[in-house]
Amino acid sequence: MNIGSQGRKEQLLMTDQDNALVFEDVEEQHYDDVKKYFLELAEKVTKTLHKVGYEFCPAEMMANNPMWCKSVTDWNKQYNSWINKPGEKGILMCSIFFDYDFIVGDASLVDLISENIFANVHNNQLFYAYLGTDALKNPPPLGFLGNFWWKRMENTKILLI
């Protein structure tokens, strides 16, 4: 999965790598071997991306980091923790990891994570309170000249960014 700005498809120019890896659930006795395989694969992919111009993420938000290479069940547990026990760090992680996009593989694995997220945020007032508070901390989007851009159309104001 691409995460963060890559997950939002915001790149106009080359950017650093922000990615994560999801693999299907396996029996517990095989988990470590499967994770090791995918971490080695992710290491090769991230190094190749670096060679073609994608800088490594300074915060190590990449699939070759064991924290961001997990089974569907472990990803669901991770998201559930961020959503159901929100705090400043959890909301920061949500702001990065909620913006994701499927890249390659089995899309149904990412769909399972999406379904889990929607189920957990539904009517979750505490989570929304933390998310709203965090949103208010961020500066408003500004235009090229450092101010809001307004265009008047038939007595309607439209914010152009």
Phi, psi and omega in degrees: 000143165276144178231168177065222183297327177293322177294331177274355182060045183267358186291125169259327177232174178302147183221180177281168182279133171223106183208165179214164182233136178239128174237158184294157178296138178231166178298146186307321182292344179257352187304309184298320179293319180294315179298318178300317178301311183290328175294321177294318177298314180298323178299315179295318182293314181294324177293321178294317177300323178296319180298328181267007171117355178272113181295152173293146177290124180298333179269005179059037175274069183222156185297341178278359174271123182307335179291336186244022175231104189214163172285166178305313181299317180291324174296318179298319177297319180297310179298319179300321179296314179297322185280315188271348174229063186292147175203184183299315180292318180298320179292322176300315179296321177298319182295336176270310190273349174284337177268088180229160182215135177295137178252296186206154179116220182259103183299335182296335177293317178291324177299322178297321178293317179300316179300317179298316180299311182299322178295323183280331180274344182302118179057027180269085187298322180296315179299314180297325178296315178295317181296317178295317178299318179295320180298325181289340179284339183276142179292152180291153178293138182238157177280186182299330182265012176082018178218173178289145176253122180242141175232130182269123178224113177047052178063020178241130176274133177234128179278120177253124181242000000 
